[in-house]
C-alpha positions in Angstrom: 33.6 -174.1 145.5 31.4 -176.3 147.9 27.7 -176.3 148.8 27.2 -174.5 152.3 25.2 -177.2 153.9 24.5 -174.7 156.8 22.5 -172.4 154.6 21.6 -175.0 151.9 23.2 -172.4 149.3 26.0 -173.0 147.1 29.1 -170.7 148.1 32.3 -171.2 149.9 33.0 -173.3 152.8 34.1 -172.3 156.0 37.7 -173.6 155.2 37.8 -171.4 152.0 36.5 -168.5 153.5 38.9 -168.9 156.0 41.8 -169.2 153.3 40.7 -165.9 151.7 40.9 -163.9 154.9 44.5 -165.5 155.3 45.3 -164.3 152.0 44.0 -160.8 153.0 46.2 -160.9 156.2 49.1 -161.9 154.1 48.6 -159.1 152.0 48.0 -156.5 154.8 51.7 -157.7 156.0 53.2 -157.2 152.4 52.1 -153.5 152.4 53.3 -152.9 156.1 56.7 -154.5 155.1 56.8 -152.4 152.2 57.7 -155.3 149.7 55.2 -155.3 146.6 53.5 -152.7 148.5 51.4 -151.4 145.6 50.5 -155.0 144.3 49.6 -156.3 147.5 47.7 -153.2 148.2 45.7 -153.4 145.0 44.9 -157.0 145.8 43.8 -156.1 149.1 41.5 -153.3 147.7 39.8 -156.2 145.5 39.4 -158.5 148.3 38.1 -155.9 150.6 35.6 -154.8 147.8 34.4 -158.1 147.2 33.9 -158.7 150.9 31.6 -155.6 151.1 29.6 -157.1 148.3 26.1 -158.7 148.9 26.2 -162.6 149.6 25.1 -163.4 145.7 27.5 -161.2 144.2 30.4 -161.9 146.9 30.1 -165.7 146.4 30.3 -165.2 142.4 33.1 -162.7 142.7 35.3 -164.5 145.0 35.2 -167.8 142.6 35.9 -165.4 139.7 38.8 -164.0 141.8 40.0 -167.4 142.8 40.0 -168.7 138.8 41.8 -165.6 137.6 44.3 -165.5 139.9 45.1 -169.0 139.7 44.5 -169.5 135.8 46.7 -166.4 135.0 48.8 -165.0 138.0 50.6 -162.7 135.7 47.2 -160.6 135.9 47.2 -158.3 138.7 44.2 -157.5 140.5 43.2 -154.1 141.0 40.1 -152.0 141.5 38.7 -150.7 138.0 35.8 -148.1 138.4 35.4 -149.1 141.8 35.2 -152.9 141.1 37.4 -155.9 140.8 39.6 -156.1 137.8 42.7 -158.0 136.6 45.5 -156.2 134.7 48.5 -156.9 132.7 51.3 -154.3 132.7 48.8 -151.7 134.3 46.1 -152.5 131.5 42.9 -154.0 132.4 42.3 -157.2 130.7 39.1 -158.5 132.6 36.8 -157.5 135.2 33.8 -158.1 137.6 30.9 -155.7 137.9 28.1 -156.3 140.7 24.6 -156.4 139.5 23.6 -155.0 142.8 26.0 -152.1 142.8 25.0 -151.3 139.0 21.2 -151.8 140.1 20.9 -154.2 137.5 19.4 -157.8 137.6 22.4 -159.7 136.9 26.2 -159.2 137.3 28.9 -159.3 134.7 32.3 -160.7 134.0 34.1 -158.8 131.0 37.1 -158.2 128.9 38.5 -155.2 127.2 40.2 -154.7 124.1 43.5 -155.8 125.7 42.2 -159.2 126.3 42.7 -159.9 122.3 39.8 -162.1 122.2 39.1 -161.6 118.4 38.5 -164.3 116.6 38.2 -165.0 112.9 34.5 -164.9 112.7 34.4 -161.3 113.3 32.2 -161.6 116.2 33.1 -162.4 119.6 31.4 -161.8 123.0 33.4 -159.3 125.5 30.8 -159.4 128.2 28.8 -162.2 130.2 25.7 -161.9 132.3 26.8 -163.8 135.5 24.1 -164.8 138.2 25.9 -168.3 139.7 29.0 -170.2 138.4 28.1 -173.4 137.4 31.2 -175.9 136.5 30.8 -175.3 132.9 30.4 -171.6 133.6 33.5 -171.7 135.6 35.5 -173.5 132.9 34.4 -171.1 130.3 35.9 -168.3 132.1 39.2 -170.4 132.8 39.5 -170.8 128.9 38.7 -167.2 128.5 41.2 -165.9 131.0 43.8 -168.3 129.7 43.5 -166.9 126.1 43.1 -163.4 127.5 46.4 -163.7 129.5 48.5 -164.8 126.6 
């Protein structure tokens, strides 16, 4: 993710947004052709939902989508309770909840029990408040998604 110099806000560049739009177009073609119809349709639903979000949530959701799909391609994007989620064999492993949709002051990125994030301490987080994604936050999500995708 790069700085958007036209608005002074951190977000996707014009090139990155174009790439996301191209991927959505590819998915629409896959749905039309019938190849990978369900998976393509579900990812298209997720991208469409993200595109409908208000700017702040959209920027975070787009980046999380990119991190999850690049880090764990075996997780399939799908909508879960109307929000972006990523599943293994049909079971949701992780998800993004828009704070604005939920009328909360922050969005969340969370994990279900299927993520198996358990650790020896007997205490582990299953949900994180997200207002923006710094590089360290993006790295933490990457690490957690890698563990959850195993």
